[in-house]
């Protein structure tokens, strides 16, 4: 059941006393009581879990008994350790986590090609670049997609479909796909169907979840925050020449982590936290014992709905057509050792068919990194640490020595739901999706020993090879002693070779031979200044590295591109490099989708922000750098910028602009200035304005403050601030035929590949 907490009925503890429940205190069953005693006898506050396997618990009764025991044994006077007494989680609108990736398992010496994707389903025969996926064959969602005849973008809560013909643009079709409750972040397309992913806020949710919070933070009873995070996927029909048609929407309690598509099979990964529970807090030490007992009763009174995510399926009109628990209890796997109160779910859809509830499988563990091949999906879960341990120096040292990451393997077969197979563990922590790679049935994992928040002098990076043996991902081999006192900055697996970069003052570029998984070997080490934050094999035994140049003392000095020769793995060489003329950086370091290499012309395109150190001036550059990569040198061909010139259709909107007379003096809208405008939009209008950043004002607030205008129930007010004259960084680039297209939040622009002359501009 979903619990609602009224302020008048909120539990409180004053002067060391704790109020009791109005209903009798629930009693734990004998089995649960025995488990609670066993967990407590093992010292729940002194145990750090470094590895675990998963196992099915059974039906909902057995699953709830398992959760009751784990939570009741750990709950204290201030709620659950690390979670506090949260009466409503913060609504987080940006997807967290690390992008997942996939490996085909086929022999490869180059990265997944970012081009030559002509003849895609429903697309064009003209060669075009696709998303820069980690491996070929597994598509990753992004903010822009193309099939060679149209470009689909996500900007400012709107899906734009731009028809293209060579270097010119045709019809632009736009539909709103987000509002004040949902911010779309990524899109996948298959033919004329698009799936849009993101995290939003569900006002109908029973709470934001008892999200983890820093240890030592003490919560207090206060105003409830209704609603919570909702991982969302929406289907859109792109066919025809009119406005794209928004179809069904699925909302799941939690945050969207990542998605992947193989053929038409789509996997969506959601991370969820338990619902808010009615915990109390003492005001002084004398009330702690009663508070602990009261909170234990709250745990034992909770239902399975309080701990597992639910879903809501809406039709195109926003009408609820189905809802309930996301996962059948029999398909929920729990770790053999406690790994926190959160859960991670994998949903499966067929992109060629109408949206469903996702046929999910769930594990009772968090997840930071997700990796998928065409046959298996892996979830990496870092050590669960009881925050009450954080005050003990010896325990901190123990974490540094023993911190580990569990990796759980799931089988994925076509559009069938995922099924759990096996688990294993590796020392330390992972960097991102590129830390994992599956090849010939062996999982290779790169990690840095120690905790992710502290690099010790004795830290080192290792590569571990794992292979399934029953329910275990058993270690096959391991090689280490890379980057002593440093951490991994980038890693790339290519067939039976790995390239790895660590950094502190200089950049050791390592080459690792993985031909024998039982005996991996470090073959070469190249020390150069700076570091590579992203590595991209381009064939012919060449690897591009993108990152930062640095002094010999390790002080970064600006963007850097390196070309490595790995023809002799024992003697890797830096053949050429390019550095920015002044302090700058490229988003490729943290977002590999921003990287574009077009092999036909050996052209490399990167977003670049360049400015004097610490100072943004009129000479600062926000755009994309175009480089030509040859074995002997990396040449700057030119730069592309979207500039700050006013759009020809500045301010264009399908909504009605409000006049000063319609805005009450007490309304927030009355304080707009500097070219800001207020819009009144109907439900079926896209909203926004060309050259402006718009956000929605709650209708109730506007209606309460305005005496001259009432917003219809299905309408909305948007406040818009001009942004056309502000820096407009380029986020993505792609190639269609002989044209380079670049995307920013405000614009889609076409330039010829040969001369970089601008041929088209679409203001979004």
XYZ file of C-alpha atoms in Angstrom:
764
model
C 0.000 0.000 0.000
C 1.073 3.591 -0.514
C 1.277 5.496 2.726
C 0.237 9.129 3.114
C 1.578 11.123 6.036
C -0.380 14.067 7.370
C 1.482 16.697 9.348
C -1.108 16.638 12.121
C -0.588 12.916 12.507
C 3.189 12.964 12.179
C 4.980 11.136 14.951
C 7.271 13.216 17.138
C 9.505 12.706 20.107
C 9.924 15.534 22.593
C 11.935 15.898 25.789
C 13.327 12.421 25.388
C 9.927 10.729 25.052
C 8.554 8.970 21.996
C 4.902 8.906 21.080
C 3.484 5.449 20.450
C 1.508 4.157 17.499
C -2.215 4.445 17.781
C -2.438 0.842 16.618
C -0.938 -2.134 18.499
C 2.758 -2.745 17.916
C 3.188 -5.397 15.227
C 5.062 -8.497 16.273
C 7.641 -10.217 14.129
C 6.954 -13.812 13.199
C 9.173 -16.419 14.899
C 11.178 -16.882 11.693
C 11.697 -13.140 11.276
C 12.573 -12.707 14.963
C 15.162 -15.464 14.716
C 16.689 -13.877 11.632
C 16.780 -10.455 13.306
C 18.607 -11.952 16.293
C 21.042 -13.756 13.991
C 21.810 -10.608 11.977
C 22.317 -8.559 15.137
C 24.555 -11.220 16.657
C 26.779 -10.962 13.586
C 27.239 -7.249 14.232
C 25.389 -5.389 11.515
C 27.186 -2.142 12.329
C 30.599 -3.740 12.106
C 30.273 -5.696 8.916
C 31.229 -4.436 5.499
C 29.945 -6.589 2.667
C 32.542 -7.155 -0.038
C 30.916 -9.811 -2.208
C 27.584 -11.489 -2.678
C 25.583 -13.782 -4.899
C 21.908 -13.557 -5.740
C 19.179 -16.073 -5.056
C 15.394 -16.104 -5.477
C 13.575 -15.644 -2.173
C 10.190 -17.098 -3.106
C 6.717 -15.643 -2.927
C 5.786 -12.190 -1.602
C 5.388 -13.435 1.984
C 8.873 -14.927 2.018
C 10.334 -11.852 0.344
C 8.686 -9.503 2.836
C 9.914 -11.620 5.751
C 13.440 -11.372 4.350
C 13.208 -7.582 4.042
C 11.588 -7.189 7.481
C 14.435 -9.083 9.108
C 17.181 -7.145 7.329
C 15.582 -3.753 8.005
C 14.400 -4.378 11.572
C 17.854 -5.597 12.549
C 19.402 -2.391 11.229
C 16.842 0.299 11.983
C 17.797 2.723 14.724
C 16.396 5.745 16.557
C 16.959 7.884 13.472
C 15.647 5.465 10.895
C 17.701 3.246 8.627
C 21.487 3.764 8.618
C 22.552 5.980 5.774
C 18.979 6.904 4.919
C 17.809 8.934 7.893
C 14.122 9.479 8.664
C 13.172 10.700 5.214
C 9.582 11.857 4.786
C 10.085 12.424 1.090
C 13.069 12.072 -1.167
C 14.433 14.812 -3.323
C 12.956 14.664 -6.841
C 16.095 14.191 -8.971
C 15.458 15.293 -12.638
C 18.780 14.274 -14.243
C 19.660 10.552 -14.979
C 22.410 9.376 -12.646
C 24.735 6.715 -13.215
C 27.053 5.647 -15.780
C 26.071 4.915 -19.293
C 26.045 1.215 -20.008
C 27.540 -0.417 -23.038
C 27.616 -3.703 -24.842
C 30.012 -6.082 -26.533
C 29.178 -8.387 -29.382
C 31.803 -10.856 -28.280
C 33.241 -10.892 -31.789
C 36.915 -10.375 -32.468
C 37.584 -6.700 -32.980
C 40.601 -4.445 -33.189
C 38.615 -1.240 -33.610
C 35.794 0.493 -31.841
C 32.229 0.344 -33.043
C 32.110 2.422 -36.221
C 30.450 5.804 -35.922
C 29.689 5.877 -39.610
C 28.765 3.898 -42.707
C 25.302 3.060 -41.442
C 23.491 3.534 -44.724
C 20.518 1.300 -45.509
C 19.395 1.265 -41.892
C 15.808 0.194 -41.336
C 13.647 2.937 -42.775
C 16.708 5.013 -43.566
C 18.722 6.189 -46.528
C 21.343 4.576 -48.749
C 23.528 7.628 -48.116
C 26.329 6.805 -45.662
C 25.826 8.444 -42.290
C 27.292 8.326 -38.819
C 25.462 6.626 -36.002
C 25.780 6.945 -32.256
C 29.295 6.334 -30.976
C 28.459 3.042 -29.252
C 31.060 1.155 -27.286
C 30.612 -1.940 -29.430
C 28.988 -2.588 -32.770
C 25.539 -4.173 -32.809
C 24.189 -2.781 -29.538
C 22.631 0.667 -29.835
C 22.824 3.172 -27.001
C 20.232 5.901 -26.399
C 21.380 9.471 -26.973
C 20.058 13.012 -27.436
C 20.256 12.727 -31.233
C 19.666 9.924 -33.751
C 19.619 9.751 -37.535
C 18.658 7.228 -40.193
C 20.251 9.215 -43.021
C 17.072 10.948 -44.162
C 16.030 12.665 -40.949
C 17.612 13.802 -37.710
C 15.753 13.218 -34.449
C 16.813 15.388 -31.513
C 15.822 15.923 -27.895
C 16.135 19.546 -26.804
C 14.319 21.374 -24.031
C 11.633 18.755 -23.416
C 10.824 18.586 -27.118
C 11.353 15.962 -29.777
C 12.348 17.490 -33.112
C 12.223 15.545 -36.382
C 14.209 17.345 -39.078
C 14.005 16.083 -42.654
C 17.375 16.436 -44.410
C 18.447 16.328 -48.031
C 22.172 16.541 -48.492
C 23.351 19.714 -46.799
C 19.920 21.302 -46.589
C 17.047 20.899 -44.171
C 13.398 20.464 -44.955
C 10.364 20.118 -42.748
C 10.856 20.427 -39.005
C 8.243 18.574 -36.950
C 8.164 19.101 -33.192
C 6.202 17.591 -30.333
C 6.383 18.194 -26.586
C 7.565 15.081 -24.753
C 8.259 16.563 -21.331
C 6.656 18.895 -18.831
C 7.126 19.975 -15.234
C 6.921 16.318 -14.137
C 9.281 14.736 -16.668
C 12.566 15.668 -18.304
C 13.443 13.394 -21.257
C 17.140 12.648 -21.560
C 17.695 10.064 -24.326
C 16.016 8.522 -27.350
C 16.197 5.312 -29.389
C 14.641 4.966 -32.832
C 13.624 1.920 -34.843
C 12.032 2.709 -38.178
C 9.185 5.140 -37.511
C 9.092 4.460 -33.776
C 10.967 6.338 -31.076
C 11.342 5.455 -27.401
C 12.175 8.367 -25.125
C 13.783 7.752 -21.733
C 14.347 9.890 -18.678
C 13.581 10.503 -15.036
C 10.708 12.610 -13.866
C 8.566 13.367 -10.880
C 5.405 11.373 -10.262
C 2.937 13.476 -8.235
C 0.842 10.362 -7.616
C 3.689 8.391 -6.090
C 3.577 7.622 -2.412
C 6.907 9.263 -1.777
C 10.313 9.995 -3.133
C 11.864 7.010 -1.448
C 14.243 6.825 1.487
C 17.205 7.718 -0.648
C 20.676 7.261 0.868
C 22.005 10.313 2.665
C 25.396 11.201 4.180
C 26.176 9.462 7.436
C 25.723 11.576 10.520
C 22.891 13.614 9.064
C 19.938 13.520 11.458
C 16.496 13.928 9.988
C 13.475 15.298 11.794
C 9.746 14.973 11.414
C 8.520 17.628 9.029
C 6.299 18.448 6.104
C 5.762 15.451 3.820
C 6.928 15.774 0.237
C 4.355 14.056 -1.911
C 5.469 12.378 -5.082
C 8.760 10.799 -6.055
C 11.139 9.892 -8.825
C 9.644 8.156 -11.823
C 11.766 6.487 -14.480
C 9.817 7.097 -17.662
C 9.703 5.730 -21.195
C 7.372 7.195 -23.823
C 6.707 5.905 -27.337
C 6.360 8.325 -30.260
C 5.203 7.619 -33.826
C 7.460 9.465 -36.299
C 5.629 8.480 -39.495
C 3.848 10.866 -41.829
C 4.447 14.547 -42.402
C 2.474 15.991 -39.511
C 3.237 16.366 -35.838
C 4.802 13.213 -34.352
C 2.217 11.357 -32.300
C 2.933 10.629 -28.643
C 1.705 7.190 -27.610
C 1.775 5.301 -24.331
C 3.971 6.159 -21.357
C 5.333 3.832 -18.681
C 6.327 5.245 -15.299
C 8.315 3.220 -12.784
C 9.211 4.229 -9.226
C 12.894 5.119 -9.333
C 15.486 6.728 -11.562
C 16.343 5.811 -15.144
C 19.886 4.467 -15.295
C 20.418 3.366 -18.877
C 18.934 1.606 -21.896
C 20.175 -0.601 -24.737
C 18.756 -2.019 -27.975
C 19.781 -5.132 -29.921
C 17.712 -5.502 -33.084
C 14.242 -4.611 -31.736
C 14.862 -5.801 -28.161
C 15.171 -2.874 -25.753
C 16.452 -3.110 -22.186
C 15.732 -0.325 -19.705
C 17.497 -0.319 -16.336
C 15.906 1.440 -13.352
C 17.347 2.044 -9.901
C 14.784 2.390 -7.083
C 14.732 3.118 -3.364
C 12.114 2.061 -0.795
C 9.149 4.298 -0.129
C 9.111 6.713 2.763
C 8.346 5.041 6.069
C 6.900 6.773 9.121
C 10.071 6.843 11.193
C 10.484 9.074 14.236
C 13.517 10.832 15.721
C 14.424 11.607 19.328
C 15.356 15.072 20.476
C 17.855 13.805 23.034
C 19.623 10.611 24.042
C 17.037 9.514 26.597
C 14.505 9.024 23.821
C 16.677 6.855 21.581
C 15.613 3.473 22.959
C 11.894 4.182 22.536
C 12.545 5.676 19.098
C 14.389 2.546 18.023
C 11.521 0.315 19.141
C 8.979 2.549 17.429
C 10.951 2.493 14.186
C 11.298 -1.281 14.370
C 7.508 -1.464 14.604
C 7.241 0.757 11.521
C 9.446 -1.673 9.615
C 7.442 -4.710 10.707
C 4.221 -2.926 9.759
C 5.457 -2.198 6.230
C 4.164 -4.068 3.190
C 5.923 -5.352 0.108
C 4.669 -2.265 -1.751
C 6.809 -0.114 0.540
C 10.022 -1.810 -0.612
C 9.553 -2.747 -4.267
C 8.932 -0.357 -7.188
C 5.507 -0.033 -8.775
C 4.579 0.936 -12.316
C 1.858 2.909 -14.068
C 1.064 2.508 -17.772
C -0.705 5.467 -19.395
C -2.287 5.677 -22.835
C -1.774 8.525 -25.309
C -4.374 10.656 -23.497
C -2.680 10.190 -20.136
C -5.329 7.788 -18.852
C -4.075 5.010 -16.586
C -4.596 1.623 -18.201
C -2.564 -0.584 -15.850
C -0.614 -0.344 -12.590
C 0.806 -2.483 -9.819
C 4.067 -3.954 -8.563
C 6.678 -3.809 -11.294
C 8.009 -7.320 -10.687
C 6.409 -10.552 -9.569
C 7.931 -11.478 -6.202
C 9.085 -14.831 -7.568
C 11.323 -12.927 -10.017
C 13.030 -10.822 -7.351
C 16.527 -11.997 -6.433
C 18.194 -11.049 -3.156
C 21.926 -11.085 -2.403
C 23.207 -13.732 -0.026
C 24.821 -10.894 1.919
C 22.992 -7.653 2.646
C 23.713 -5.005 -0.015
C 21.495 -2.084 0.918
C 17.786 -1.341 0.723
C 17.603 -0.234 -2.885
C 16.727 -2.335 -5.912
C 17.650 -2.481 -9.567
C 15.225 -3.624 -12.270
C 15.744 -4.622 -15.886
C 12.735 -4.078 -18.153
C 12.352 -5.525 -21.646
C 10.392 -4.099 -24.584
C 9.963 -4.922 -28.245
C 10.508 -1.595 -30.008
C 8.476 -2.801 -32.985
C 5.370 -3.306 -30.833
C 3.226 -1.155 -28.512
C 4.683 -0.284 -25.117
C 4.061 -2.761 -22.271
C 4.778 -2.947 -18.537
C 8.326 -4.132 -19.272
C 8.175 -7.717 -17.958
C 10.796 -6.801 -15.348
C 13.273 -8.749 -13.258
C 14.552 -7.127 -10.039
C 17.504 -7.566 -7.689
C 17.644 -6.220 -4.124
C 20.882 -4.342 -4.634
C 21.955 -1.055 -6.060
C 23.840 -0.689 -9.294
C 26.311 1.827 -10.640
C 27.405 0.350 -13.949
C 25.544 -1.726 -16.529
C 27.109 -3.565 -19.447
C 25.398 -5.700 -22.088
C 26.534 -7.965 -24.873
C 24.074 -9.433 -27.333
C 23.654 -12.413 -24.993
C 24.293 -11.206 -21.440
C 23.714 -8.180 -19.270
C 25.965 -7.362 -16.318
C 25.218 -5.139 -13.337
C 28.142 -3.929 -11.217
C 27.348 -3.140 -7.582
C 29.880 -1.521 -5.283
C 30.436 -2.578 -1.680
C 27.592 -1.677 0.646
C 29.035 0.203 3.615
C 27.174 0.918 6.824
C 27.748 4.671 7.313
C 27.910 4.211 11.082
C 31.359 2.736 10.465
C 32.683 5.906 8.909
C 33.892 7.398 12.185
C 36.446 4.664 12.799
C 39.873 5.158 11.265
C 40.704 1.445 11.308
C 37.538 0.667 9.372
C 38.415 3.293 6.772
C 41.751 1.570 6.312
C 39.958 -1.778 6.038
C 37.743 -0.415 3.261
C 40.786 0.786 1.359
C 42.281 -2.696 1.536
C 39.121 -4.685 0.831
C 36.660 -2.492 -1.066
C 35.241 -4.529 -3.926
C 32.620 -4.581 -6.650
C 30.155 -7.404 -7.221
C 29.178 -8.197 -10.811
C 25.870 -9.949 -11.517
C 25.267 -11.683 -14.852
C 21.845 -11.951 -16.500
C 20.921 -13.837 -19.635
C 19.115 -11.813 -22.302
C 17.626 -13.576 -25.293
C 15.703 -11.587 -27.866
C 12.701 -9.922 -26.288
C 12.445 -12.468 -23.477
C 12.833 -11.066 -19.946
C 16.268 -11.181 -18.358
C 17.092 -14.104 -16.051
C 19.788 -14.213 -13.374
C 22.751 -16.511 -14.063
C 25.759 -15.884 -11.839
C 27.764 -13.444 -9.715
C 31.397 -12.680 -9.073
C 33.584 -10.055 -7.484
C 36.571 -7.920 -8.403
C 38.770 -5.791 -6.142
C 38.247 -2.045 -5.870
C 35.929 0.096 -7.951
C 35.141 0.590 -11.639
C 35.466 3.760 -13.703
C 32.531 3.447 -16.107
C 30.974 1.196 -18.756
C 34.289 0.758 -20.551
C 35.622 -1.070 -17.488
C 33.747 -4.199 -18.634
C 33.960 -6.244 -21.811
C 32.793 -9.722 -22.774
C 34.881 -11.672 -25.290
C 34.635 -15.361 -26.214
C 32.574 -16.104 -23.096
C 35.008 -14.350 -20.749
C 34.196 -11.143 -18.883
C 37.148 -8.772 -18.518
C 36.903 -6.131 -15.761
C 39.303 -3.233 -15.159
C 39.287 -1.774 -11.644
C 41.333 0.352 -9.262
C 41.897 -1.088 -5.801
C 40.554 0.907 -2.877
C 37.545 3.164 -2.493
C 36.403 5.481 -5.293
C 36.702 8.569 -3.107
C 40.328 8.176 -2.066
C 43.414 7.167 -4.034
C 46.191 5.879 -1.775
C 49.911 5.718 -2.467
C 49.596 1.931 -2.525
C 46.631 1.828 -4.905
C 46.988 -0.050 -8.170
C 44.811 -0.921 -11.128
C 44.101 -4.473 -12.239
C 42.298 -6.401 -14.960
C 40.409 -9.500 -13.810
C 39.056 -12.180 -16.143
C 35.897 -14.040 -15.082
C 33.968 -16.969 -16.524
C 30.680 -18.502 -15.465
C 30.824 -21.725 -13.476
C 27.376 -22.623 -12.187
C 26.073 -19.621 -10.234
C 29.554 -18.139 -9.880
C 31.516 -15.831 -12.108
C 34.774 -17.486 -11.196
C 38.113 -15.759 -11.569
C 40.157 -17.112 -14.452
C 43.122 -14.775 -14.202
C 44.298 -11.352 -13.101
C 47.055 -8.901 -13.898
C 47.868 -5.825 -11.832
C 50.627 -3.501 -10.720
C 49.432 -0.763 -13.083
C 49.482 2.878 -11.994
C 50.774 2.660 -8.426
C 49.301 5.551 -6.433
C 47.039 6.453 -9.371
C 43.582 5.583 -10.633
C 42.189 4.606 -14.023
C 41.279 7.562 -16.245
C 40.304 5.520 -19.296
C 40.228 1.921 -20.489
C 39.328 0.270 -23.782
C 39.084 -3.408 -24.648
C 39.574 -4.314 -28.303
C 39.419 -8.020 -29.042
C 42.114 -9.787 -27.015
C 43.936 -6.553 -26.116
C 43.240 -3.863 -23.531
C 44.484 -0.277 -23.418
C 44.496 1.433 -20.043
C 45.459 4.920 -18.845
C 46.192 5.931 -15.258
C 47.199 9.402 -14.125
C 48.500 11.476 -11.267
C 51.372 13.513 -12.680
C 52.090 11.722 -15.948
C 50.041 9.424 -18.170
C 51.137 5.800 -18.246
C 49.462 4.283 -21.317
C 49.412 0.506 -20.812
C 48.914 -2.283 -23.328
C 47.645 -5.603 -21.947
C 47.678 -8.986 -23.692
C 44.468 -10.921 -22.961
C 44.897 -13.766 -25.443
C 45.203 -16.220 -22.538
C 42.495 -15.250 -20.002
C 44.235 -17.370 -17.361
C 47.483 -15.441 -17.725
C 46.878 -11.843 -18.845
C 50.074 -9.823 -19.207
C 51.040 -6.153 -19.257
C 53.187 -5.860 -22.372
C 53.910 -2.163 -22.746
C 53.927 1.109 -20.829
C 54.298 4.582 -22.326
C 54.775 7.574 -20.016
C 53.749 10.949 -21.436
C 52.445 14.213 -20.033
C 48.710 14.683 -19.599
C 46.145 11.937 -19.788
C 43.508 10.415 -22.061
C 39.989 10.387 -20.614
C 38.608 8.475 -23.608
C 40.272 5.918 -25.912
C 39.032 5.025 -29.392
C 40.684 2.417 -31.657
C 40.432 3.399 -35.350
C 42.019 0.360 -36.984
C 45.454 -0.113 -38.558
C 46.881 -0.505 -35.021
C 46.032 3.094 -34.132
C 44.237 4.429 -31.050
C 42.993 7.979 -30.509
C 43.149 9.369 -26.974
C 41.155 12.434 -25.906
C 41.799 14.217 -22.633
C 43.980 16.932 -21.129
C 47.554 18.052 -21.537
C 49.397 18.588 -18.254
C 52.697 19.795 -16.880
C 55.227 17.324 -15.514
C 53.784 18.117 -12.079
C 50.318 17.014 -13.228
C 48.678 20.429 -13.617
C 46.219 20.318 -16.515
C 46.807 22.847 -19.291
C 44.058 22.320 -21.857
C 42.445 19.833 -24.209
C 44.674 17.225 -25.844
C 44.250 14.645 -28.599
C 46.867 11.890 -28.974
C 47.414 9.279 -31.672
C 48.964 6.058 -30.368
C 50.687 3.399 -32.449
C 50.052 -0.038 -30.906
C 51.419 -2.190 -33.729
C 54.096 -3.339 -31.268
C 52.267 -3.880 -27.986
C 55.553 -3.999 -26.118
C 56.532 -0.552 -27.419
C 53.466 1.716 -27.770
C 54.231 5.142 -29.215
C 52.576 8.542 -29.313
C 52.827 9.356 -33.030
C 51.182 12.769 -32.934
C 49.242 15.100 -30.685
C 47.098 18.234 -30.823
C 46.528 20.609 -27.918
C 44.221 23.585 -27.568
C 45.906 26.971 -27.862
C 44.532 28.119 -24.518
C 42.862 26.467 -21.560
C 39.992 24.316 -22.783
C 38.205 21.031 -22.420
C 36.029 18.679 -24.414
C 32.913 16.872 -23.237
C 34.212 13.641 -24.784
C 36.099 13.041 -21.529
C 32.869 12.239 -19.697
C 30.445 11.562 -22.571
C 31.715 9.313 -25.357
C 28.617 10.030 -27.461
C 30.134 13.465 -28.151
C 32.997 11.808 -30.090
C 32.814 11.537 -33.898
C 35.431 9.931 -36.132
C 34.588 9.698 -39.853
C 37.049 7.199 -41.379
C 36.324 8.094 -45.023
C 38.079 11.440 -44.627
C 40.012 10.658 -41.422
C 38.047 13.450 -39.779
C 37.741 13.790 -36.021
C 35.123 16.158 -34.571
C 35.006 17.058 -30.883
C 33.005 19.618 -28.903
C 35.379 22.204 -27.451
C 35.102 24.947 -24.858
C 38.199 27.131 -24.898
C 38.915 30.169 -22.745
C 41.612 31.892 -20.732
C 42.110 30.065 -17.445
C 39.250 31.009 -15.142
C 38.052 33.843 -17.380
C 35.302 33.791 -20.011
C 35.748 36.610 -22.533
C 34.539 37.586 -25.991
C 37.471 35.564 -27.316
C 36.246 32.370 -25.660
C 35.210 29.592 -28.019
C 32.161 27.357 -27.650
C 31.801 25.029 -30.589
C 33.433 22.029 -32.252
C 36.989 21.437 -33.401
C 37.521 19.575 -36.690
C 40.796 17.637 -36.959
C 42.358 15.436 -39.621
C 44.187 12.426 -38.220
C 47.185 11.021 -40.116
C 49.922 8.729 -38.858
C 52.424 11.578 -38.872
C 50.320 14.441 -37.529
C 46.981 15.691 -36.275
C 45.965 18.806 -38.187
C 43.359 21.360 -37.207
C 41.116 21.749 -40.267
C 38.816 24.340 -38.784
C 36.162 25.148 -36.229
C 32.387 25.208 -36.224
C 30.378 27.524 -34.000
C 26.668 28.164 -33.618
C 27.384 31.759 -32.642
C 25.072 34.222 -30.917
C 23.308 35.732 -33.913
C 19.578 36.180 -33.491
C 17.420 33.491 -35.132
C 15.331 34.692 -38.053
C 12.249 33.421 -36.234
C 13.262 34.680 -32.785
C 10.461 34.257 -30.276
C 8.319 32.054 -32.525
C 5.882 29.979 -30.475
C 2.588 28.176 -30.901
C 1.373 29.508 -27.541
C -0.112 32.927 -26.752
C 2.126 35.592 -25.245
C 0.557 37.196 -22.194
C 0.228 40.952 -21.899
C 1.168 43.016 -18.867
C -2.511 43.561 -18.120
C -3.049 39.812 -17.764
C -0.329 39.402 -15.161
C -1.137 40.251 -11.562
C 1.231 42.535 -9.663
C 1.631 39.800 -7.042
C 2.503 37.130 -9.576
C 6.039 35.908 -10.151
C 5.526 36.739 -13.816
C 5.294 40.441 -12.958
C 9.009 40.474 -12.177
C 10.074 39.295 -15.600
C 12.455 41.607 -17.395
C 15.348 41.663 -19.822
C 13.286 40.432 -22.734
C 11.566 37.667 -20.768
C 8.049 36.683 -21.761
C 5.190 34.648 -20.320
C 3.202 32.190 -22.439
C -0.231 30.630 -22.053
C -0.199 27.178 -23.672
C -2.935 24.635 -24.250
C -2.385 20.940 -23.542
C -1.854 20.054 -27.199
C 0.583 22.901 -27.913
C 4.329 22.281 -28.044
C 5.189 25.419 -26.099
C 8.530 27.135 -25.741
C 9.855 29.857 -28.002
C 12.707 29.964 -30.518
C 15.802 31.460 -28.877
C 14.376 31.197 -25.351
C 14.698 28.868 -22.388
C 11.226 28.237 -20.962
C 10.007 26.610 -17.780
C 6.567 25.933 -16.442
C 4.943 27.715 -13.499
C 2.488 25.671 -11.416
C -1.023 26.644 -12.468
C -2.313 26.753 -8.912
C 0.309 29.312 -7.959
C -0.451 31.529 -10.947
C -4.221 31.318 -10.487
C -3.861 32.229 -6.821
C -1.818 35.322 -7.644
C -3.614 36.529 -10.760
C -6.912 38.369 -10.661
C -7.176 38.915 -14.406
C -6.400 35.501 -15.903
C -7.327 31.957 -14.960
C -5.284 29.147 -16.452
C -7.491 26.331 -17.806
C -7.129 23.001 -16.047
C -5.409 21.413 -19.049
C -3.355 24.527 -19.889
C -0.087 25.835 -18.522
C 1.959 28.995 -18.039
C 5.564 29.079 -19.276
C 8.152 31.711 -18.337
C 10.797 32.234 -21.014
C 14.239 33.851 -20.813
C 16.213 34.791 -23.967
C 19.246 32.570 -24.493
C 20.006 33.170 -28.179
C 22.661 35.755 -27.259
C 24.387 33.458 -24.740
C 27.215 30.962 -25.404
C 25.728 27.983 -27.219
C 28.046 24.971 -26.789
C 27.883 22.219 -29.395
C 26.955 18.869 -27.853
C 26.937 16.414 -30.763
C 28.123 16.053 -34.334
C 27.182 13.624 -37.090
C 27.814 13.081 -40.789
C 25.273 12.464 -43.553
C 26.866 12.100 -46.962
C 29.273 15.007 -47.411
C 27.726 17.171 -44.714
C 28.721 17.698 -41.105
C 25.738 18.359 -38.830
C 26.235 19.766 -35.339
C 23.719 20.049 -32.505
C 23.412 22.459 -29.597
C 20.500 23.146 -27.284
C 19.280 25.911 -29.589
C 20.319 24.898 -33.075
C 21.013 22.193 -35.641
C 23.538 23.351 -38.237
C 24.955 21.932 -41.484
C 28.482 22.567 -42.798
C 30.240 20.947 -45.731
C 32.857 18.412 -44.713
C 35.275 19.699 -47.340
C 35.309 23.429 -46.516
C 33.169 23.727 -43.361
C 31.045 26.344 -45.133
C 27.614 26.615 -43.541
C 24.770 25.389 -45.747
C 21.793 25.225 -43.382
C 20.656 26.254 -39.927
C 17.624 25.039 -38.001
C 16.663 26.956 -34.863
C 15.067 24.622 -32.335
